[in-house]
Coordinates of C-alpha atoms and ligand atoms in Angstrom, one line a residue:
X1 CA -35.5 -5.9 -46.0
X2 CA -37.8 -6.0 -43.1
X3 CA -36.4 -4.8 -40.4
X4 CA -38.5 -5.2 -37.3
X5 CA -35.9 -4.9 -34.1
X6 CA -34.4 -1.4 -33.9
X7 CA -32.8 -1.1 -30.5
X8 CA -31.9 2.6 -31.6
X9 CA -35.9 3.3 -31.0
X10 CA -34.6 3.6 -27.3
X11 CA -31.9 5.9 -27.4
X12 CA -33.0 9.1 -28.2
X13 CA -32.6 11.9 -25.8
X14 CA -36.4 11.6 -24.7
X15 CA -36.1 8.4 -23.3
X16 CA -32.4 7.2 -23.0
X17 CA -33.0 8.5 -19.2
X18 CA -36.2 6.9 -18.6
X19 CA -34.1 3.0 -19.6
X20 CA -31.1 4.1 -18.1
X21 CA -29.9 1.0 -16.2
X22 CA -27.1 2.3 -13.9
X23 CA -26.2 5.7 -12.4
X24 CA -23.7 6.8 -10.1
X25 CA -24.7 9.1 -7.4
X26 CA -22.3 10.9 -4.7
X27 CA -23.9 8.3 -1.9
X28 CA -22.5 5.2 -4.0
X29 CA -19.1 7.4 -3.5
X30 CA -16.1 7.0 -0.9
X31 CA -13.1 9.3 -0.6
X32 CA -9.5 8.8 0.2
X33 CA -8.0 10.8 2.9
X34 CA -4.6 10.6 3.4
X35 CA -3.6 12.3 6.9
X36 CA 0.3 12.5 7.6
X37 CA 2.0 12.5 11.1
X38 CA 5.4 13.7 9.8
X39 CA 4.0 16.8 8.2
X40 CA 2.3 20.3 9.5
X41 CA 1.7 21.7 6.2
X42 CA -0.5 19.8 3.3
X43 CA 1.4 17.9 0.8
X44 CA 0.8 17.3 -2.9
X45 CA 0.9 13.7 -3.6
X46 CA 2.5 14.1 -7.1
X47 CA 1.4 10.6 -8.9
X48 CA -2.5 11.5 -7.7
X49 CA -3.5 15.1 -8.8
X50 CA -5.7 16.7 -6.4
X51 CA -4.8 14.9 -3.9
X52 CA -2.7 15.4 -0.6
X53 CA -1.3 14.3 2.6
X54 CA -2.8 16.4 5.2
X55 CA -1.8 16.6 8.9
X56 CA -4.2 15.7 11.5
X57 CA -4.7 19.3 12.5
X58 CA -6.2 19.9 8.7
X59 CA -8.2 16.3 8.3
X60 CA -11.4 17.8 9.7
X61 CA -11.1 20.5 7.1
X62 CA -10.2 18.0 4.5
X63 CA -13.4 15.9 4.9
X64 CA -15.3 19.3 5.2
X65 CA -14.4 20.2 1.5
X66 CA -15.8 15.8 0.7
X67 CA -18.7 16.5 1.9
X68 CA -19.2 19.7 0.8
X69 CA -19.0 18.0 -2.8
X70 CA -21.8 15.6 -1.6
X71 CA -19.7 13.0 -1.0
X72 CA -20.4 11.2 2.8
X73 CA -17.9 8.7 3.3
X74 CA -14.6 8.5 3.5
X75 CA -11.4 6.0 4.1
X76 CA -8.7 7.0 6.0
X77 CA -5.2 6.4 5.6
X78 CA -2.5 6.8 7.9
X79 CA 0.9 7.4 7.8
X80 CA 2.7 7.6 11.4
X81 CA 5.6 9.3 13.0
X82 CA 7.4 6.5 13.3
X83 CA 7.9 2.9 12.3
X84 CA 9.3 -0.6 13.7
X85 CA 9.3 -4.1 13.1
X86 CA 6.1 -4.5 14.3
X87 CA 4.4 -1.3 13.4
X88 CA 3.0 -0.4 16.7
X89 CA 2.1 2.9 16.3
X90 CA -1.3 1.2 13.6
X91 CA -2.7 0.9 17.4
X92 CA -1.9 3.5 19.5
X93 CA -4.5 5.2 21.2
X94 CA -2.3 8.4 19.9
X95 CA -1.6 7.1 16.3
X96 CA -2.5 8.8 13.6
X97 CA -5.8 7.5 12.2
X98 CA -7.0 7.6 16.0
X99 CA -6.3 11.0 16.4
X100 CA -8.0 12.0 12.9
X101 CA -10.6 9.8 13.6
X102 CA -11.3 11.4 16.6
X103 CA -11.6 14.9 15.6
X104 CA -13.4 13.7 11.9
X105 CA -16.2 11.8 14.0
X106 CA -16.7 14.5 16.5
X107 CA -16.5 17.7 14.5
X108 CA -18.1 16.5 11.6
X109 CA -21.3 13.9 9.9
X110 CA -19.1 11.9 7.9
X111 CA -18.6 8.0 8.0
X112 CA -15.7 7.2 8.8
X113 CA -13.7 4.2 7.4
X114 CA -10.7 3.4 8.9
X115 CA -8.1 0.6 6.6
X116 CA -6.7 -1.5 8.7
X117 CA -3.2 -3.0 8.0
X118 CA 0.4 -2.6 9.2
X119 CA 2.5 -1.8 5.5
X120 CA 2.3 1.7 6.3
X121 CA 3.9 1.3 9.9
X122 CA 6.3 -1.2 9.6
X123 CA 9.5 -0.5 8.8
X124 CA 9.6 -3.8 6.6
X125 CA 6.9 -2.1 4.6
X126 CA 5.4 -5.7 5.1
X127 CA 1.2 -5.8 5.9
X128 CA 2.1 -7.9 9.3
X129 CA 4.8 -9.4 11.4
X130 CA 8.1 -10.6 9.8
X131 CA 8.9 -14.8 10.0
X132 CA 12.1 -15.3 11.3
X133 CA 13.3 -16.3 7.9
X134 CA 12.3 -13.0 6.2
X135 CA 13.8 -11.2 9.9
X136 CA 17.6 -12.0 8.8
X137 CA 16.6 -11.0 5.4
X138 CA 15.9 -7.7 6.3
X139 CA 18.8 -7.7 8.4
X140 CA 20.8 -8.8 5.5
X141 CA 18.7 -6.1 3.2
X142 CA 20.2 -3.4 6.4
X143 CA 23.8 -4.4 6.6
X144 CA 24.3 -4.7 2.2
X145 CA 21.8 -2.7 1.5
X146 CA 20.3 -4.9 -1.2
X147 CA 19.0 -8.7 -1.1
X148 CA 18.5 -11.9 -3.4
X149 CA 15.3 -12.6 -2.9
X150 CA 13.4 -13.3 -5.8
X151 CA 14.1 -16.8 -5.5
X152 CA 13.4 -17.0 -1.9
X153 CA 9.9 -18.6 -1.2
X154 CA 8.0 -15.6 -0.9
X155 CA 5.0 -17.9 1.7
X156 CA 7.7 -17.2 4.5
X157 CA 7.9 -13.9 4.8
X158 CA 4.8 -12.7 6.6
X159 CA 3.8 -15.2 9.8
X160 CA 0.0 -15.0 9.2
X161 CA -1.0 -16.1 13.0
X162 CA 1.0 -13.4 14.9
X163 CA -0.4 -11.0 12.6
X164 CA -3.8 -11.7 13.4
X165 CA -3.8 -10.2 17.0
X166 CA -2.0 -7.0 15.8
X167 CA -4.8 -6.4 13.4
X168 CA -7.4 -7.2 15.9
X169 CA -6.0 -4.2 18.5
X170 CA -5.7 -2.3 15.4
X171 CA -9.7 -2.3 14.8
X172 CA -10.4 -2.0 18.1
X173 CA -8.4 0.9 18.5
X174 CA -9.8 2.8 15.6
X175 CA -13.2 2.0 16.7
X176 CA -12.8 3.1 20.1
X177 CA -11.6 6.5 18.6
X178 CA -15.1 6.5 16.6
X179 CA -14.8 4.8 13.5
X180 CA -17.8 4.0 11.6
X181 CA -16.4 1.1 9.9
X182 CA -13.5 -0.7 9.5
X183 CA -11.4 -2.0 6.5
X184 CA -8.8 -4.5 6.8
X185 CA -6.9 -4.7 3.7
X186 CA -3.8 -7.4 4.7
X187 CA -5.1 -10.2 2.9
X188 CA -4.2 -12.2 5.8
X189 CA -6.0 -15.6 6.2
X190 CA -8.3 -15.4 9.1
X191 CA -8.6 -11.5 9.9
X192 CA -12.4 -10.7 9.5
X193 CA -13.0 -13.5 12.3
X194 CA -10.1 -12.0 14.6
X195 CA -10.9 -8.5 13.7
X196 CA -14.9 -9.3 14.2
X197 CA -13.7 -11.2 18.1
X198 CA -11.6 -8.1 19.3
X199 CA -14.4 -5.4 17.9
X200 CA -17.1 -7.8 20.0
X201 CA -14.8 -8.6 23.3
X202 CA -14.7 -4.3 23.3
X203 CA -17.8 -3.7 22.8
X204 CA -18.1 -2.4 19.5
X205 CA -20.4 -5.2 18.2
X206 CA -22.2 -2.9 16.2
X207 CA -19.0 -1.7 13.8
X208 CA -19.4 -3.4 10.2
X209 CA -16.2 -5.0 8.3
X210 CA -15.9 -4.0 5.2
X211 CA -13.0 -6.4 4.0
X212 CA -10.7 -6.3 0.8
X213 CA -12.1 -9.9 0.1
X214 CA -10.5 -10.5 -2.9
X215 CA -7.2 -7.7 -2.7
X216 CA -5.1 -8.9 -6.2
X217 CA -1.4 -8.4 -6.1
X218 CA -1.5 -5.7 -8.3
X219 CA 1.0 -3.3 -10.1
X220 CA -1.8 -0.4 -10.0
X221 CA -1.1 0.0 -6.7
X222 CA 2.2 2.2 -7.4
X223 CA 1.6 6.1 -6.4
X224 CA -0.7 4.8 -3.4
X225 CA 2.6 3.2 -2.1
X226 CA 4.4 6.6 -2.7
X227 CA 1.2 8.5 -1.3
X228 CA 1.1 6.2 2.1
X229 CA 4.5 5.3 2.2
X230 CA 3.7 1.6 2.1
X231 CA 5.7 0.2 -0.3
X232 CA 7.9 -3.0 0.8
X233 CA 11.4 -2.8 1.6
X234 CA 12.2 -6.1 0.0
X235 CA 10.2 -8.6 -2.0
X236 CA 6.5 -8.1 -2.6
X237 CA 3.6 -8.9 -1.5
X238 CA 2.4 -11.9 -3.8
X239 CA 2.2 -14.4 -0.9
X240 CA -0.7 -13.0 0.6
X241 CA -2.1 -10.3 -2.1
X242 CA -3.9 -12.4 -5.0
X243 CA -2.3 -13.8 -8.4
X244 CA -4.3 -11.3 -10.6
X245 CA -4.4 -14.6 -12.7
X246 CA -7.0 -15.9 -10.5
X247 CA -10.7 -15.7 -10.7
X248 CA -12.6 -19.0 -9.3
X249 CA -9.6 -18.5 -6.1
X250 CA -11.7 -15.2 -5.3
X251 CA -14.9 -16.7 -5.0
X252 CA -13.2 -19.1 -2.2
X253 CA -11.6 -15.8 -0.7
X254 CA -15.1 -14.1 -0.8
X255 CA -16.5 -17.2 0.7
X256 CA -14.4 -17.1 3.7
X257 CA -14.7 -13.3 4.7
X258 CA -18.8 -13.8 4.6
X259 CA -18.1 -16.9 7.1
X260 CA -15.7 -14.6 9.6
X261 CA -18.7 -12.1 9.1
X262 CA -17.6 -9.8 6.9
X263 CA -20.4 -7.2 6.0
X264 CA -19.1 -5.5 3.3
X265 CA -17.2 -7.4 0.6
X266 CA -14.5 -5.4 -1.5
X267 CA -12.9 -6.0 -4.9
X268 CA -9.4 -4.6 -5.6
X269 CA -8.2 -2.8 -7.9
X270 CA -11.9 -2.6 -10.2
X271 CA -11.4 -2.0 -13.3
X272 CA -9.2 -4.5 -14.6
X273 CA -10.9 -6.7 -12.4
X274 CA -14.4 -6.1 -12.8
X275 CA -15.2 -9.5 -14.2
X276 CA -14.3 -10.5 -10.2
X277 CA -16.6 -7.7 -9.4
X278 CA -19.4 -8.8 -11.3
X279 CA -19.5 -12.8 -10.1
X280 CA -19.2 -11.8 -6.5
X281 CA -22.6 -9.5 -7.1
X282 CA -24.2 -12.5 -8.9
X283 CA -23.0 -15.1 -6.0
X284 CA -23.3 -12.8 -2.4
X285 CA -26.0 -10.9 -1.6
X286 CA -23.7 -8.7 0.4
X287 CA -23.1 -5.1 -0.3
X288 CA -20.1 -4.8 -2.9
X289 CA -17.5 -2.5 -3.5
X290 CA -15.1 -2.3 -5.5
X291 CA -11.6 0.1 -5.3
X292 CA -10.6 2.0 -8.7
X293 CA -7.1 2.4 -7.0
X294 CA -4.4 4.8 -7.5
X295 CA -3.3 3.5 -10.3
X296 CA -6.3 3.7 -12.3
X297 CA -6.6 7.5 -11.4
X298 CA -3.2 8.4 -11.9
X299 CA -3.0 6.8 -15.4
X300 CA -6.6 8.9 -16.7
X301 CA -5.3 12.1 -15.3
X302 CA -1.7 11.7 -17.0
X303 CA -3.3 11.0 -20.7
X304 CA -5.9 14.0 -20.0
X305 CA -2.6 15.6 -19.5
X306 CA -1.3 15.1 -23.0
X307 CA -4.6 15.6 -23.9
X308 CA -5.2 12.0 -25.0
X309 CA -8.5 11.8 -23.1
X310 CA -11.4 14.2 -21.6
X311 CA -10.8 13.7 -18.0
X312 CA -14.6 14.4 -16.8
X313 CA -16.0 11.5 -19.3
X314 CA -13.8 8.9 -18.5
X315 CA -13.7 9.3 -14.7
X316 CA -17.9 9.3 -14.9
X317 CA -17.7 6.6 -17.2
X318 CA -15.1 4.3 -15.1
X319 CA -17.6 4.6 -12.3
X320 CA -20.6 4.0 -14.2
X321 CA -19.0 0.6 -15.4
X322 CA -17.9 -0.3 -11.9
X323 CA -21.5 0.2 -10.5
X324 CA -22.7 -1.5 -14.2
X325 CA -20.9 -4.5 -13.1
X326 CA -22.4 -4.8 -9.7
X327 CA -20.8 -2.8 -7.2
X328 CA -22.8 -0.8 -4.6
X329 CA -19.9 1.4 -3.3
X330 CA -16.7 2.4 -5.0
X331 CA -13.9 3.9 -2.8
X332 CA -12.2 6.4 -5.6
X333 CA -10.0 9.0 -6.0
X334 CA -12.3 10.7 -8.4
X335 CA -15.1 10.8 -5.4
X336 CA -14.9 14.6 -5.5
X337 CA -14.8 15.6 -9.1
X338 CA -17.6 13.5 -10.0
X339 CA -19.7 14.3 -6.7
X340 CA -19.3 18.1 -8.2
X341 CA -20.4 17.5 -11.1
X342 CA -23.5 14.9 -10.8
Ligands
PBG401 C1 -2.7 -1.1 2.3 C2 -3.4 -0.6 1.1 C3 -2.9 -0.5 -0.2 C4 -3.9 0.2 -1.0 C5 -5.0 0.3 -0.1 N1 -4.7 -0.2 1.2 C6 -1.6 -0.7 -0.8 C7 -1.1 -2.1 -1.0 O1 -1.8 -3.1 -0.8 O2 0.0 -2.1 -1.5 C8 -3.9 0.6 -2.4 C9 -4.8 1.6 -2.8 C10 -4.5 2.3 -4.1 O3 -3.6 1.9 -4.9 O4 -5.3 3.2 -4.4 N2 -2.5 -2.4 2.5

C-alpha cells in the first residue's frame, strides 16, 4: 500500500504549535461577579465552586484578584435589597450594580459589563413587567401558595412593551454609574433599539450593547438562578427565552439585534449550542460571544469531584471549542482558573 496522505506528519510536538488553529488567551476571557446587597460577608455559591456573592464593599477587591489572573473584563450581576412587582431597584442610582459599578470603574482598569434585566429584582422572578393576566396569577400563586399554570398560555405573562422602558432606564443607569458596556439578557422583542435610544437621549452614545441575541430557554441555567436569586416564582420563561429546538429562529433573532444596533452579539448557553455559535460567526461580521453558563461549570466541577474528569483539561478544552467554533469572547465561570494557568 502506498500511502501518500499522512496528516500525523503535522502533529508532532515540534510543529503541532506552529498549525495550531485556535487558542484561548485571558483577553478572549470574561468573569462573573456576583455582588450581593443583602449580605456584608462573602458567600459561597454552593452549585459554582469558587465562586461567591460578594457585598459591594468587597467587589473592588473581587475584580482585583480577576485581574490579577489576567483576566480584564468582567460581567456584573446584581442581586438587590429588595424586590417588587416591578423591580425598581435594577435602576436606582443606589442599586446595587450602580454602586459596584461605581467603585469597580473608579478604583480599578477593568471593563465593566453590566447585564441588564429585571428577574433578579422582581419579586415575580419574571425578566419584565407582569400582564394583567399573569398579575392575578401571582396573586393566586400568594394567597394558595401554588398555581396551575402549565396549561396557561405562557405568551401572556410578560407585557413586552412596558418592559421596554424599564430596561432602557436600566442601561442608562448603569452607564451613568460608569459602565463600560452593557448586556441586556431579557430576550424581550425590541430592547437593543430602546436600550441603544435611552443610552443616546443620555449621552452615553459611545457605550456598546452587547446583547444575548439568541438567549435559549435553557435548563443549564439552574445554580445561576440559585447564585442571583433569579429564578421564577411561577411558570418559566419559554415565552420569551428560545425553544432550544430552534436553530434557523436564531439567525432571525441575531438579525434583529444587528438592526437595533447591537455591537456585540451573544450566544447562550455555548456548549450545547455551539452549532448556533458557529453560523452566527459564518453570517455576522460582528464580534461573537458566547456564555458557557452555570450549568456547564457546575456539571465539570461535580464529575472532577468523583474524579470522573481532570478538571484543568476539560475546562481549557470547553473554551478552546467555544473559540474553535467562532466565538471571540466567552463570559465563563472558569475565566480565572484558565487565565492562571495560560
Ligand atoms: C438573567 C440571566 C440569567 C443568566 C444570565 N443572565 C438567568 C436566566 O436567564 O435565567 C444565566 C447565566 C448562567 O447560567 O450562568 N436574565
Amino acid at each position: 500500500m502506498e500511502l501518500t496522505r499522512r496528516p500525523r506528519r503535522l502533529r508532532t510536538d515540534g510543529i503541532r504549535p506552529l498549525v495550531r488553529e485556535t487558542e484561548v488567551t485571558a483577553a478572549d476571557l470574561i468573569a462573573p461577579v456576583f455582588v450581593d446587597a443583602t449580605t456584608d460577608e462573602r458567600q459561597p455559591i454552593e452549585s459554582m465552586p469558587g465562586h461567591e456573592r460578594v457585598p459591594v464593599e468587597e467587589a473592588v477587591a473581587r475584580v482585583e484578584e480577576i485581574r490579577e489572573t489576567g483576566v480584564e473584563a468582567v460581567i456584573v450581576f446584581g442581586i438587590p435589597d429588595s424586590k417588587d412587582d416591578r423591580g425598581t431597584r435594577a435602576w436606582a442610582d443606589d442599586g446595587v450594580v450602580q454602586e459596584a459599578t461605581r467603585r469597580i470603574t473608579d478604583e480599578t482598569d477593568a471593563y465593566v459589563i453590566t447585564d441588564v434585566c429585571l428577574c433578579e429584582y422582581t419579586s415575580h422572578g419574571h425578566c419584565g413587567v407582569l400582564t394583567s393576566d399573569a398579575s392575578e396569577r401571582l396573586e393566586a400563586v400568594r394567597s394558595s401558595g401554588t398555581i396551575e399554570h402549565d396549561d396557561e398560555d405562557p405568551a401572556l405573562t410578560v407585557e413586552n412593551d412596558d418592559t421596554l422602558d424599564l430596561l432602557g432606564k436600566i442601561a442608562t443607569s448603569h452607564a451613568a454609574a460608569g459602565a463600560d458596556m452593557v448586556a441586556p439578557s431579557g430576550m424581550i422583542d425590541g430592547m437593543v433599539g430602546a436600550i441603544r435610544e435611552s443610552l443616546d437621549a443620555a449621552g452615553h452614545e459611545n457605550v456598546p450593547i452587547m446583547s444575548y441575541a439568541a438567549k435559549y430557554e435553557s435548563a443549564f441555567y439552574g445554580p445561576f438562578r440559585d447564585a442571583a436569586d433569579g429564578a421564577p416564582s411561577f411558570g418559566d420563561r419559554r415565552h420569551y427565552q428560545m425553544d432550544p429546538a430552534n436553530a434557523r429562529e436564531a439567525t432571525r433573532e441575531v438579525t434583529l439585534d444587528v438592526e437595533q444596533g447591537a455591537d456585540v452579539l451573544m450566544i447562550k448557553p455555548a456548549l450545547p449550542y455551539l452549532d448556533v455559535v458557529s453560523t452566527v460567526r459564518q453570517e455576522y461580521d460582528h464580534p461573537v460571544a458566547a456564555y458557557n453558563v452555570s450549568g456547564e461549570y457546575a456539571m465539570l466541577h461535580a464529575a472532577a469531584d468523583r474524579g470522573w474528569l481532570d478538571l484543568e483539561a476539560v475546562a481549557y478544552e470547553s473554551l478552546l471549542s467555544i473559540k474553535r467554533a467562532g466565538a471571540d469572547l466567552i463570559l465563563t465561570y472558569f475565566a480565572e482558573d484558565v487565565a492562571r494557568r495560560l
